Short mmCIF file of C-alpha atoms in Angstrom, two decimals:
data_model
loop_
_atom_site.label_atom_id
_atom_site.label_comp_id
_atom_site.label_asym_id
_atom_site.label_seq_id
_atom_site.Cartn_x
_atom_site.Cartn_y
_atom_site.Cartn_z
CA MET A 1 -3.77 -33.54 13.04
CA LEU A 2 -0.39 -33.01 11.35
CA GLU A 3 1.92 -35.72 10.19
CA LEU A 4 5.13 -35.55 8.18
CA LYS A 5 6.41 -38.72 6.57
CA ASN A 6 9.98 -38.94 5.32
CA VAL A 7 10.12 -35.33 4.09
CA ASN A 8 13.23 -34.32 2.16
CA PHE A 9 14.07 -30.90 0.79
CA SER A 10 17.08 -29.63 -1.15
CA ALA A 11 18.04 -26.24 -2.54
CA ASP A 12 21.09 -25.12 -4.48
CA GLY A 13 22.48 -28.63 -4.31
CA LYS A 14 22.30 -28.73 -0.54
CA HIS A 15 20.24 -31.36 1.24
CA ILE A 16 18.50 -29.21 3.88
CA LEU A 17 15.80 -31.50 5.31
CA LYS A 18 16.64 -35.17 5.61
CA ASP A 19 13.94 -37.73 6.04
CA ILE A 20 11.85 -35.71 8.51
CA SER A 21 8.98 -37.60 10.15
CA PHE A 22 6.88 -36.59 13.13
CA LYS A 23 3.30 -36.30 14.32
CA LEU A 24 1.53 -33.41 16.04
CA GLY A 25 -1.71 -34.10 17.88
CA ALA A 26 -4.65 -31.73 18.23
CA GLY A 27 -4.17 -29.05 20.86
CA LYS A 28 -0.47 -29.80 21.20
CA PHE A 29 2.35 -27.31 21.34
CA ILE A 30 5.70 -28.28 19.93
CA ALA A 31 8.84 -26.23 19.77
CA ILE A 32 11.40 -26.87 17.06
CA THR A 33 14.89 -25.84 17.98
CA GLY A 34 18.43 -26.43 16.85
CA PRO A 35 21.54 -24.64 15.67
CA ASN A 36 21.47 -21.99 12.94
CA GLY A 37 21.30 -23.66 9.56
CA SER A 38 19.78 -26.86 10.90
CA GLY A 39 16.68 -26.46 8.70
CA LYS A 40 14.13 -25.16 11.22
CA SER A 41 12.68 -22.34 9.12
CA THR A 42 12.71 -24.50 6.02
CA LEU A 43 10.72 -27.16 7.85
CA ALA A 44 8.14 -24.56 8.89
CA LYS A 45 7.87 -23.32 5.31
CA VAL A 46 7.46 -26.84 3.97
CA ILE A 47 4.52 -27.41 6.33
CA MET A 48 2.89 -24.16 5.14
CA GLY A 49 3.56 -24.97 1.47
CA ILE A 50 5.94 -22.06 0.91
CA GLU A 51 8.61 -24.61 0.01
CA LYS A 52 7.89 -27.88 -1.80
CA PRO A 53 9.55 -31.04 -0.55
CA GLU A 54 11.28 -33.19 -3.14
CA SER A 55 9.99 -36.32 -1.49
CA GLY A 56 7.85 -37.38 1.43
CA GLN A 57 4.29 -36.58 2.44
CA ILE A 58 2.48 -34.10 4.64
CA PHE A 59 -0.94 -34.94 6.10
CA PHE A 60 -3.25 -32.41 7.73
CA ASN A 61 -6.35 -33.73 9.47
CA GLY A 62 -5.86 -36.99 7.62
CA GLU A 63 -5.69 -35.37 4.17
CA ASP A 64 -2.56 -35.52 2.04
CA VAL A 65 -1.72 -31.82 1.48
CA THR A 66 1.75 -32.37 0.05
CA ASN A 67 0.80 -30.86 -3.29
CA TYR A 68 -1.62 -28.24 -1.98
CA THR A 69 -0.84 -24.56 -2.49
CA ILE A 70 -0.19 -22.15 0.36
CA ASP A 71 -3.67 -20.66 0.24
CA GLN A 72 -5.34 -24.08 0.09
CA ARG A 73 -3.53 -25.06 3.27
CA ALA A 74 -4.37 -21.68 4.82
CA ARG A 75 -8.06 -22.17 4.11
CA MET A 76 -7.89 -25.67 5.59
CA GLY A 77 -6.71 -24.17 8.86
CA ILE A 78 -2.97 -23.59 8.85
CA SER A 79 -1.49 -20.19 9.68
CA PHE A 80 2.07 -18.96 9.51
CA GLY A 81 3.86 -16.17 11.36
CA PHE A 82 6.92 -14.95 9.48
CA GLN A 83 10.27 -14.45 11.14
CA GLN A 84 10.78 -11.33 9.00
CA PRO A 85 7.40 -9.60 8.67
CA VAL A 86 6.45 -8.52 5.17
CA ARG A 87 5.89 -4.81 4.47
CA PHE A 88 3.19 -3.35 2.27
CA LYS A 89 2.85 0.13 0.86
CA GLY A 90 -0.74 1.28 1.12
CA ILE A 91 -2.15 -1.63 3.12
CA THR A 92 -2.98 -0.48 6.63
CA VAL A 93 -2.86 -2.48 9.84
CA HIS A 94 -6.66 -2.50 9.85
CA ASP A 95 -6.72 -3.73 6.22
CA LEU A 96 -4.36 -6.57 7.08
CA LEU A 97 -6.42 -7.63 10.09
CA ASN A 98 -9.59 -7.50 7.95
CA LEU A 99 -7.98 -9.73 5.34
CA SER A 100 -6.87 -12.15 8.03
CA ALA A 101 -10.30 -12.20 9.64
CA LYS A 102 -12.08 -12.48 6.25
CA GLU A 103 -14.44 -9.75 7.43
CA LYS A 104 -14.43 -6.05 8.10
CA LEU A 105 -13.51 -5.83 11.75
CA SER A 106 -14.94 -3.02 13.84
CA SER A 107 -12.39 -0.72 15.41
CA LYS A 108 -13.28 -2.25 18.74
CA ASP A 109 -12.57 -5.80 17.54
CA ALA A 110 -9.36 -4.73 15.85
CA CYS A 111 -8.40 -2.90 19.04
CA ASN A 112 -8.88 -6.07 21.09
CA ILE A 113 -6.64 -8.02 18.71
CA LEU A 114 -3.89 -5.42 18.78
CA ALA A 115 -4.12 -5.16 22.55
CA THR A 116 -3.32 -8.87 22.67
CA VAL A 117 0.09 -8.11 21.19
CA GLY A 118 0.56 -5.01 23.31
CA LEU A 119 -0.25 -2.33 20.76
CA CYS A 120 -2.71 0.54 21.17
CA ALA A 121 -5.12 0.48 18.25
CA ASN A 122 -5.56 4.24 18.12
CA SER A 123 -1.93 4.64 17.18
CA TYR A 124 -1.75 1.84 14.65
CA LEU A 125 -5.00 0.91 12.90
CA ASP A 126 -4.70 3.46 10.11
CA ARG A 127 -0.97 3.17 9.65
CA GLU A 128 0.46 1.41 6.64
CA VAL A 129 2.29 -1.85 7.25
CA ASN A 130 5.48 -0.35 5.88
CA ALA A 131 8.95 0.74 6.86
CA SER A 132 7.61 3.58 8.98
CA LEU A 133 6.92 0.96 11.64
CA SER A 134 9.78 -0.40 13.70
CA GLY A 135 10.86 -4.01 13.46
CA GLY A 136 9.25 -4.76 16.82
CA GLU A 137 5.97 -3.12 15.82
CA LEU A 138 5.91 -5.02 12.54
CA LYS A 139 6.55 -8.27 14.38
CA ARG A 140 3.67 -7.73 16.76
CA ILE A 141 1.36 -6.83 13.88
CA GLU A 142 2.50 -9.99 12.10
CA ILE A 143 1.61 -12.03 15.18
CA ALA A 144 -1.74 -10.21 15.41
CA SER A 145 -2.52 -11.04 11.77
CA VAL A 146 -1.88 -14.70 12.53
CA ILE A 147 -3.83 -15.02 15.76
CA THR A 148 -6.79 -13.19 14.17
CA ARG A 149 -7.33 -16.24 12.00
CA GLY A 150 -7.79 -18.60 14.93
CA THR A 151 -6.88 -21.67 12.91
CA ALA A 152 -6.44 -25.27 14.02
CA LEU A 153 -2.69 -25.13 13.43
CA THR A 154 -0.48 -22.09 13.78
CA ILE A 155 3.20 -22.03 12.93
CA PHE A 156 5.44 -19.27 14.30
CA ASP A 157 8.93 -18.84 12.93
CA GLU A 158 10.98 -17.29 15.72
CA PRO A 159 8.18 -15.12 17.11
CA GLU A 160 10.44 -13.73 19.81
CA ALA A 161 12.84 -12.16 17.30
CA GLY A 162 12.54 -8.39 17.31
CA ILE A 163 10.04 -8.01 20.13
CA ASP A 164 12.51 -7.02 22.77
CA LEU A 165 10.23 -4.26 24.05
CA TRP A 166 7.40 -6.65 24.51
CA SER A 167 7.82 -9.10 27.31
CA PHE A 168 7.95 -12.82 26.73
CA ASN A 169 5.19 -13.13 29.30
CA ASN A 170 2.79 -11.61 26.81
CA LEU A 171 3.94 -13.88 24.02
CA ILE A 172 3.57 -16.93 26.20
CA ARG A 173 0.15 -15.73 27.30
CA VAL A 174 -0.84 -15.50 23.63
CA PHE A 175 0.23 -19.12 23.09
CA ASN A 176 -1.65 -20.30 26.15
CA GLU A 177 -4.82 -18.44 25.10
CA MET A 178 -4.63 -19.95 21.64
CA ARG A 179 -4.48 -23.40 23.15
CA GLU A 180 -7.28 -22.78 25.64
CA LYS A 181 -9.75 -20.88 23.48
CA LEU A 182 -9.17 -22.52 20.13
CA ALA A 183 -7.90 -25.92 21.18
CA GLY A 184 -5.39 -25.12 18.46
CA SER A 185 -2.07 -26.77 17.83
CA ILE A 186 1.05 -24.65 17.73
CA ILE A 187 4.45 -25.15 16.21
CA VAL A 188 7.05 -22.61 17.28
CA ILE A 189 10.53 -22.32 15.87
CA SER A 190 12.50 -20.89 18.74
CA HIS A 191 15.78 -20.70 20.56
CA GLN A 192 14.25 -19.19 23.66
CA GLU A 193 14.37 -21.33 26.76
CA ARG A 194 11.14 -19.87 28.16
CA ILE A 195 9.26 -20.87 25.04
CA LEU A 196 10.88 -24.30 24.95
CA ASN A 197 9.85 -24.78 28.57
CA ILE A 198 6.13 -24.47 27.85
CA ALA A 199 6.13 -26.84 24.89
CA ASP A 200 4.60 -30.31 25.16
CA GLU A 201 7.49 -31.59 23.09
CA ILE A 202 10.72 -30.19 21.77
CA VAL A 203 11.98 -31.32 18.40
CA LEU A 204 15.71 -30.88 18.10
CA LEU A 205 16.94 -30.47 14.54
CA SER A 206 20.56 -30.94 13.66
CA GLU A 207 21.99 -30.77 10.15
CA GLY A 208 18.55 -31.28 8.64
CA ARG A 209 17.62 -34.32 10.70
CA ILE A 210 15.50 -34.78 13.78
CA ALA A 211 18.18 -35.50 16.34
CA LYS A 212 15.78 -35.96 19.22
CA ILE A 213 12.19 -35.43 20.31
CA VAL A 214 12.09 -34.51 23.97
CA PRO A 215 8.97 -34.52 26.17
CA HIS A 216 8.06 -31.59 28.40
CA GLY A 217 10.04 -31.37 31.58
CA GLU A 218 13.35 -32.82 30.54
CA PRO A 219 16.22 -30.44 31.36
CA LEU A 220 17.37 -28.61 28.23
CA GLU A 221 21.03 -29.11 29.04
CA SER A 222 20.56 -32.82 28.64
CA PHE A 223 19.94 -32.65 24.91
CA ILE A 224 21.28 -29.27 23.76
CA PRO A 225 25.03 -29.54 24.26
CA VAL A 226 27.04 -26.39 24.76
CA GLN A 227 29.70 -26.37 22.09
CA ASP A 228 32.82 -24.27 22.23
CA VAL A 229 32.89 -22.79 18.72
CA ARG A 230 36.62 -22.32 18.98
CA THR A 231 37.00 -26.04 18.53
CA CYS A 232 35.64 -25.63 14.99
CA CYS A 233 38.57 -23.42 14.11
CA LYS A 234 41.08 -26.06 15.16
CA LEU A 235 43.42 -23.39 16.44
CA MET B 1 -27.89 27.29 -18.88
CA ASP B 2 -30.01 26.78 -15.75
CA LYS B 3 -31.70 23.51 -16.52
CA VAL B 4 -29.25 20.64 -16.94
CA VAL B 5 -30.34 17.17 -17.86
CA LEU B 6 -27.65 14.55 -17.43
CA ASP B 7 -27.77 11.42 -19.57
CA LYS B 8 -26.54 8.06 -18.33
CA PHE B 9 -23.01 8.63 -19.63
CA ASP B 10 -22.78 12.05 -17.96
CA SER B 11 -23.99 10.58 -14.69
CA ALA B 12 -21.57 7.66 -14.83
CA LEU B 13 -18.65 9.94 -15.56
CA LEU B 14 -19.62 12.38 -12.81
CA LYS B 15 -19.77 9.50 -10.38
CA ALA B 16 -16.37 8.20 -11.52
CA VAL B 17 -14.45 11.46 -11.42
CA ALA B 18 -16.18 13.40 -8.65
CA ASP B 19 -18.16 10.78 -6.74
CA LEU B 20 -21.26 12.85 -7.47
CA ASP B 21 -24.69 11.26 -7.88
CA ASN B 22 -26.27 14.57 -8.81
CA MET B 23 -25.39 18.19 -9.29
CA PRO B 24 -23.35 19.27 -6.28
CA THR B 25 -24.37 21.85 -3.75
CA GLY B 26 -22.27 24.91 -3.05
CA ALA B 27 -19.94 26.48 -5.60
CA PHE B 28 -19.48 24.52 -8.81
CA SER B 29 -18.95 24.71 -12.52
CA LEU B 30 -19.90 21.79 -14.75
CA ARG B 31 -18.38 21.63 -18.20
CA ARG B 32 -19.71 19.18 -20.78
CA ASN B 33 -18.51 18.50 -24.30
CA GLY B 34 -16.37 21.59 -24.38
CA GLN B 35 -19.06 23.99 -23.11
CA PRO B 36 -19.93 25.37 -19.68
CA VAL B 37 -23.38 24.13 -18.77
CA LYS B 38 -23.96 25.08 -15.15
CA VAL B 39 -22.33 27.42 -12.66
CA ASN B 40 -23.26 28.05 -9.06
CA ILE B 41 -21.67 30.55 -6.69
CA THR B 42 -21.86 31.21 -2.96
CA PRO B 43 -21.40 34.39 -0.91
CA ASN B 44 -17.75 33.43 -0.42
CA ILE B 45 -16.88 31.84 -3.74
CA ASN B 46 -17.40 33.61 -7.02
CA ILE B 47 -16.96 31.98 -10.43
CA ILE B 48 -16.61 34.25 -13.45
CA PRO B 49 -16.35 32.95 -17.03
CA LYS B 50 -13.29 34.20 -18.89
CA LYS B 51 -13.97 36.58 -21.73
CA ASP B 52 -10.89 35.99 -23.86
CA LYS B 53 -10.70 32.21 -23.82
CA PRO B 54 -12.57 29.17 -22.53
CA GLY B 55 -12.47 28.78 -18.77
CA ILE B 56 -13.32 30.41 -15.48
CA ASP B 57 -11.80 32.51 -12.75
CA ILE B 58 -12.61 31.28 -9.26
CA TYR B 59 -12.31 33.73 -6.41
CA VAL B 60 -12.37 32.46 -2.84
CA ARG B 61 -12.91 35.24 -0.32
CA ALA B 62 -10.37 35.65 2.51
CA ASP B 63 -11.13 33.63 5.65
CA THR B 64 -13.59 31.32 3.86
CA LYS B 65 -13.61 28.05 5.74
CA GLY B 66 -14.94 24.60 4.98
CA GLU B 67 -16.41 25.17 1.51
CA THR B 68 -15.90 22.92 -1.50
CA VAL B 69 -15.67 23.97 -5.14
CA HIS B 70 -16.60 21.32 -7.72
CA ILE B 71 -15.35 21.79 -11.28
CA PRO B 72 -16.02 18.48 -13.06
CA VAL B 73 -15.65 18.03 -16.82
CA VAL B 74 -17.44 15.33 -18.79
CA ILE B 75 -17.01 14.59 -22.48
CA THR B 76 -19.22 12.10 -24.26
CA GLU B 77 -18.91 13.28 -27.88
CA SER B 78 -16.12 11.64 -29.84
CA GLY B 79 -13.58 13.92 -31.51
CA ILE B 80 -13.83 16.90 -29.16
CA ASN B 81 -10.65 18.87 -28.52
CA ASP B 82 -11.34 20.84 -25.37
CA VAL B 83 -8.86 23.23 -23.80
CA VAL B 84 -9.99 25.08 -20.69
CA TYR B 85 -8.18 27.71 -18.62
CA ASN B 86 -9.17 27.85 -14.97
CA ASP B 87 -7.57 30.26 -12.52
CA PHE B 88 -8.06 29.93 -8.77
CA TYR B 89 -7.49 32.90 -6.49
CA ILE B 90 -7.51 31.80 -2.87
CA GLY B 91 -7.89 34.63 -0.38
CA LYS B 92 -5.87 35.16 2.77
CA ASN B 93 -6.41 32.45 5.42
CA ALA B 94 -9.13 30.73 3.39
CA ASP B 95 -9.38 26.95 3.76
CA VAL B 96 -11.20 25.18 0.93
CA ILE B 97 -11.45 21.94 -1.01
CA ILE B 98 -11.37 21.98 -4.80
CA ASN B 99 -12.81 18.86 -6.37
CA ALA B 100 -11.85 18.56 -10.03
CA GLY B 101 -11.85 15.74 -12.49
CA CYS B 102 -12.41 14.81 -16.09
CA GLY B 103 -14.23 11.83 -17.49
CA ILE B 104 -14.25 10.94 -21.18
CA HIS B 105 -16.64 8.49 -22.78
CA ASN B 106 -15.53 7.84 -26.33
CA ASP B 107 -17.50 5.38 -28.43
CA GLY B 108 -16.35 6.91 -31.71
CA CYS B 109 -13.34 6.56 -33.94
CA ASN B 110 -12.01 10.08 -33.39
CA ASP B 111 -9.63 11.04 -30.61
CA THR B 112 -11.04 13.08 -27.72
CA HIS B 113 -8.77 15.56 -25.98
CA HIS B 114 -9.19 17.55 -22.81
CA ASN B 115 -6.47 19.83 -21.52
CA GLY B 116 -7.17 21.59 -18.26
CA ILE B 117 -4.79 24.49 -17.76
CA HIS B 118 -5.07 25.35 -14.08
CA ARG B 119 -3.34 28.14 -12.21
CA PHE B 120 -3.53 28.51 -8.44
CA PHE B 121 -2.68 31.69 -6.59
CA LEU B 122 -2.65 31.11 -2.85
CA ASP B 123 -2.64 34.16 -0.64
CA GLU B 124 -0.88 34.26 2.72
CA GLY B 125 -1.99 31.58 5.18
CA SER B 126 -4.50 30.01 2.82
CA LYS B 127 -5.01 26.29 2.56
CA VAL B 128 -6.24 24.20 -0.37
CA LEU B 129 -6.97 20.53 -0.80
CA TYR B 130 -7.17 19.82 -4.54
CA VAL B 131 -8.59 16.44 -5.55
CA GLU B 132 -8.57 15.42 -9.19
CA LYS B 133 -9.54 12.19 -10.93
CA HIS B 134 -9.08 11.33 -14.58
CA TYR B 135 -11.04 8.51 -16.10
CA GLY B 136 -11.85 7.19 -19.55
CA GLU B 137 -14.29 4.67 -20.97
CA GLY B 138 -16.04 3.73 -24.20
CA ASP B 139 -15.72 1.15 -26.94
CA GLY B 140 -14.58 3.37 -29.81
CA SER B 141 -11.20 3.23 -31.46
CA GLY B 142 -10.71 6.95 -30.80
CA LYS B 143 -8.19 7.71 -28.09
CA ARG B 144 -8.94 9.45 -24.81
CA VAL B 145 -6.23 12.01 -24.19
CA LEU B 146 -5.74 14.26 -21.15
CA ASP B 147 -2.83 16.69 -20.95
CA PRO B 148 -3.28 18.83 -17.83
CA VAL B 149 -1.00 21.73 -17.00
CA THR B 150 -0.95 23.04 -13.43
CA GLU B 151 0.77 26.10 -12.04
CA VAL B 152 0.88 26.75 -8.34
CA HIS B 153 1.98 30.05 -6.80
CA MET B 154 2.12 29.80 -3.05
CA GLY B 155 2.17 32.81 -0.77
CA LYS B 156 3.68 33.05 2.67
CA ASN B 157 2.68 30.22 5.03
CA SER B 158 0.10 28.85 2.61
CA SER B 159 -0.37 25.13 2.15
CA CYS B 160 -1.66 23.06 -0.70
CA GLU B 161 -2.27 19.36 -0.99
CA MET B 162 -2.90 17.97 -4.48
CA ARG B 163 -4.21 14.43 -4.89
CA THR B 164 -4.38 13.33 -8.50
CA THR B 165 -5.57 9.95 -9.66
CA GLN B 166 -5.72 8.28 -13.05
CA ILE B 167 -6.89 4.74 -12.69
CA LYS B 168 -8.42 3.63 -15.92
CA GLY B 169 -9.16 4.30 -19.55
CA VAL B 170 -6.88 7.22 -20.41
CA ASP B 171 -4.86 6.36 -23.50
CA SER B 172 -2.38 9.14 -23.28
CA THR B 173 -1.56 11.78 -20.72
CA ILE B 174 1.23 14.26 -20.27
CA ARG B 175 0.86 16.05 -16.97
CA THR B 176 2.90 19.14 -16.29
CA THR B 177 3.03 20.73 -12.85
CA ASN B 178 5.04 23.81 -11.99
CA ALA B 179 5.12 25.30 -8.52
CA VAL B 180 6.79 28.27 -6.87
CA ILE B 181 6.73 28.05 -3.09
CA GLY B 182 7.07 31.04 -0.83
CA ASP B 183 8.25 31.55 2.75
CA GLY B 184 6.95 28.90 5.13
CA ALA B 185 4.63 27.48 2.48
CA SER B 186 4.10 23.77 2.00
CA LEU B 187 3.07 21.78 -1.07
CA VAL B 188 2.16 18.08 -0.94
CA ILE B 189 1.49 16.27 -4.19
CA THR B 190 0.32 12.67 -4.32
CA GLU B 191 -0.28 11.14 -7.72
CA LYS B 192 -1.58 7.68 -8.45
CA ILE B 193 -1.58 6.27 -11.93
CA MET B 194 -2.46 2.91 -13.37
CA THR B 195 -1.95 2.22 -17.05
CA HIS B 196 -2.75 -0.77 -19.21
CA GLY B 197 -2.93 -1.73 -22.88
CA ASP B 198 -0.66 0.54 -24.91
CA GLN B 199 -1.28 3.58 -22.75
CA LEU B 200 1.26 6.29 -22.13
CA ALA B 201 1.43 8.43 -19.01
CA GLU B 202 4.06 11.05 -18.41
CA THR B 203 4.26 13.40 -15.45
CA ASN B 204 6.64 16.31 -15.15
CA PHE B 205 7.09 18.21 -11.91
CA LYS B 206 9.12 21.36 -11.55
CA VAL B 207 9.15 22.90 -8.11
CA ASP B 208 11.05 26.01 -7.07
CA LEU B 209 11.51 26.21 -3.33
CA ASP B 210 12.12 29.94 -3.23
CA GLY B 211 10.87 30.71 0.25
CA PHE B 212 12.62 30.43 3.59
CA ASP B 213 11.44 27.18 5.22
CA SER B 214 9.41 26.24 2.17
CA LYS B 215 8.55 22.56 1.74
CA VAL B 216 7.49 20.15 -0.95
CA GLN B 217 6.62 16.48 -0.77
CA VAL B 218 5.91 14.70 -4.06
CA THR B 219 4.78 11.09 -3.94
CA SER B 220 4.09 9.14 -7.08
CA ARG B 221 2.66 5.64 -6.94
CA SER B 222 2.12 4.00 -10.26
CA ILE B 223 1.40 0.65 -11.81
CA ALA B 224 2.23 -0.04 -15.44
CA THR B 225 0.67 -3.20 -16.84
CA GLU B 226 0.52 -4.95 -20.24
CA ASN B 227 2.39 -2.82 -22.82
CA SER B 228 1.93 0.54 -21.17
CA THR B 229 4.67 3.06 -20.49
CA GLN B 230 5.05 5.63 -17.77
CA LYS B 231 7.59 8.36 -17.30
CA PHE B 232 8.10 10.36 -14.13
CA VAL B 233 10.28 13.43 -14.25
CA SER B 234 10.85 15.56 -11.19
CA ASN B 235 12.91 18.68 -10.93
CA VAL B 236 13.12 20.31 -7.52
CA ASN B 237 15.22 23.40 -6.97
CA GLY B 238 16.13 24.39 -3.44
CA ASN B 239 16.79 28.11 -3.62
CA ASN B 240 16.61 28.87 0.10
CA GLN B 241 16.56 27.06 3.41
CA CYS B 242 13.97 24.47 2.47
CA PHE B 243 12.99 20.82 2.43
CA GLY B 244 12.08 18.77 -0.61
CA HIS B 245 11.26 15.09 -0.79
CA VAL B 246 10.36 13.30 -4.01
CA GLU B 247 9.33 9.66 -3.90
CA CYS B 248 8.51 7.55 -6.93
CA ASP B 249 7.27 4.01 -6.36
CA ALA B 250 6.25 1.95 -9.33
CA ILE B 251 5.03 -1.58 -9.85
CA ILE B 252 5.51 -3.11 -13.28
CA LYS B 253 3.62 -6.07 -14.68
CA ASP B 254 3.61 -7.96 -17.97
CA HIS B 255 5.58 -5.77 -20.40
CA GLY B 256 4.97 -2.51 -18.56
CA LYS B 257 7.76 0.03 -18.57
CA VAL B 258 8.50 2.82 -16.10
CA ILE B 259 11.12 5.52 -16.37
CA SER B 260 11.95 7.70 -13.39
CA ILE B 261 14.16 10.72 -13.89
CA PRO B 262 15.06 12.60 -10.74
CA GLU B 263 16.67 15.99 -10.66
CA ILE B 264 17.24 17.83 -7.41
CA THR B 265 19.29 20.98 -7.35
CA ALA B 266 20.45 22.68 -4.17
CA ASN B 267 21.19 26.32 -4.89
CA CYS B 268 21.44 27.11 -1.19
CA VAL B 269 23.61 25.39 1.40
CA ASP B 270 20.60 25.08 3.73
CA ALA B 271 18.49 23.26 1.16
CA ASN B 272 17.66 19.68 2.15
CA LEU B 273 16.51 17.65 -0.84
CA ILE B 274 15.80 13.93 -1.13
CA HIS B 275 14.79 11.79 -4.07
CA GLU B 276 13.78 8.17 -3.72
CA ALA B 277 12.71 5.89 -6.52
CA ALA B 278 11.82 2.21 -6.57
CA ILE B 279 10.57 0.25 -9.57
CA GLY B 280 9.87 -3.44 -9.61
CA LYS B 281 7.27 -6.14 -9.85
CA ILE B 282 5.10 -7.06 -6.87
CA ALA B 283 7.33 -8.62 -4.26
CA GLY B 284 6.82 -12.37 -4.10
CA GLU B 285 6.97 -12.29 -0.32
CA GLN B 286 3.94 -9.96 -0.25
CA ILE B 287 1.89 -12.42 -2.29
CA ILE B 288 3.07 -15.32 -0.12
CA LYS B 289 2.12 -13.48 3.08
CA LEU B 290 -1.41 -12.84 1.85
CA MET B 291 -1.70 -16.44 0.64
CA THR B 292 -0.82 -17.64 4.14
CA ILE B 293 -3.90 -15.84 5.40
CA GLY B 294 -6.07 -17.55 2.80
CA LEU B 295 -6.08 -15.36 -0.31
CA THR B 296 -5.49 -16.91 -3.71
CA GLU B 297 -2.55 -15.63 -5.69
CA SER B 298 -4.77 -13.42 -7.87
CA GLU B 299 -6.70 -12.11 -4.85
CA ALA B 300 -3.41 -11.31 -3.16
CA GLU B 301 -2.16 -9.42 -6.21
CA SER B 302 -5.40 -7.49 -6.42
CA GLU B 303 -5.24 -6.48 -2.74
CA ILE B 304 -1.64 -5.36 -3.09
CA ILE B 305 -2.47 -3.21 -6.13
CA ASN B 306 -5.61 -1.76 -4.53
CA GLY B 307 -3.67 -0.90 -1.39
CA PHE B 308 -0.81 0.62 -3.37
CA LEU B 309 -3.18 2.93 -5.23
CA LYS B 310 -5.55 3.63 -2.34
#
């Protein structure tokens, strides 16, 4: 359902994504991991259309979407969960969920969605999605706004970041439900071992290249070497 | 003065500024084209026309609860220069809503002015929600000008919330609000303004926090588009143990211009005063977020603006 062919991306003179190619089948869950600065978030943004590759192609359900805008891709069935949730003055949690759902959700429906991410609707529906919410609350609302859409492909950029009060079990349950109920494909950018462990495949990025694609079940230590950073300093 | 027939312009303006489909129930005073046309009173709310100048005195009896006073103004004749003086006397422990607003329809080439000079006197423990909308329409070259002046005198432990909105069609406005806040009293002002074309909107707030534990919260949310200009001036004086918070958020588009001038003065060591101001265009990340859930760029911008001014 998703295929990247020889995707390259540069910014500020730096070659960030180098000749990225991979395929994601329907209903599959892949985790993209790698060191900081390896290009993980950029790759996610390129798939969503937030960043434009300088070369290469992106196919979604067989259609070349390389030059499609963000909203065109969204309407085709791609969703994106931001690492740093965006804040809005005046737009409430209920408003955001309505926009995501493309309909006016009843309080009960909105409540069910928020419960999925561990929030009580009574306390949140009428609150603005602004700085009065904590980072963890904003992150859960961001995830809620994404899962509300129920699209064929959902991309999460480090969904675990900032949700320390919410257990990983819930996050993993959300992923599993998305796969079961929607038969949706999921791409998760993550460093978390528990998320990597439930992926069908792990794509390891290193310095903008795919260093390795590892099937489910292979021990992480075998392909993510532990590096002593002190060696970089050459002291 | 009993029988009032509203034409289509009157009705449209009433709907826009007061969300009224017909004459309201309860206490009200309708003013049209510079003249009072209909007044209604209740056992608890009396409205008396002033004898020395245009306007009314509104008396709300002590302990009145849950009543609404409507005082809409509509102007459909081009070239009118209407100044009206309305004084509100809110009795002890009363709790009322005052629904004001002015709509101008100007199809002519002469400027139309309306200046509402409002004074509020809140007795001890009273509570007021004041809602005001300003709106202009019409195809004439004459300007639609609204220059309201508001004075608020707040007695011990009284509270007042003022929600003012100017969304469309007012060519020029200079709003002046002065408030003196007594012991334990609380004033909340929320203004929302959107300007376009060559419009000018200026708001000036001067608040004296005289009372022990007095409070004021002023929030201004504005959007200046095309070649319009807005100016927000706030002057809060903390003269006792008090709390004051002034927040000005503005979005600018096209060639819109916004000036924010804060002044907070602590004349007492226990005064706690804050001023926050932020001016900028719509954040690109907000538009991108809404596009990722399927909105076009223009739909996203529209939702952000609607939310901001909601």
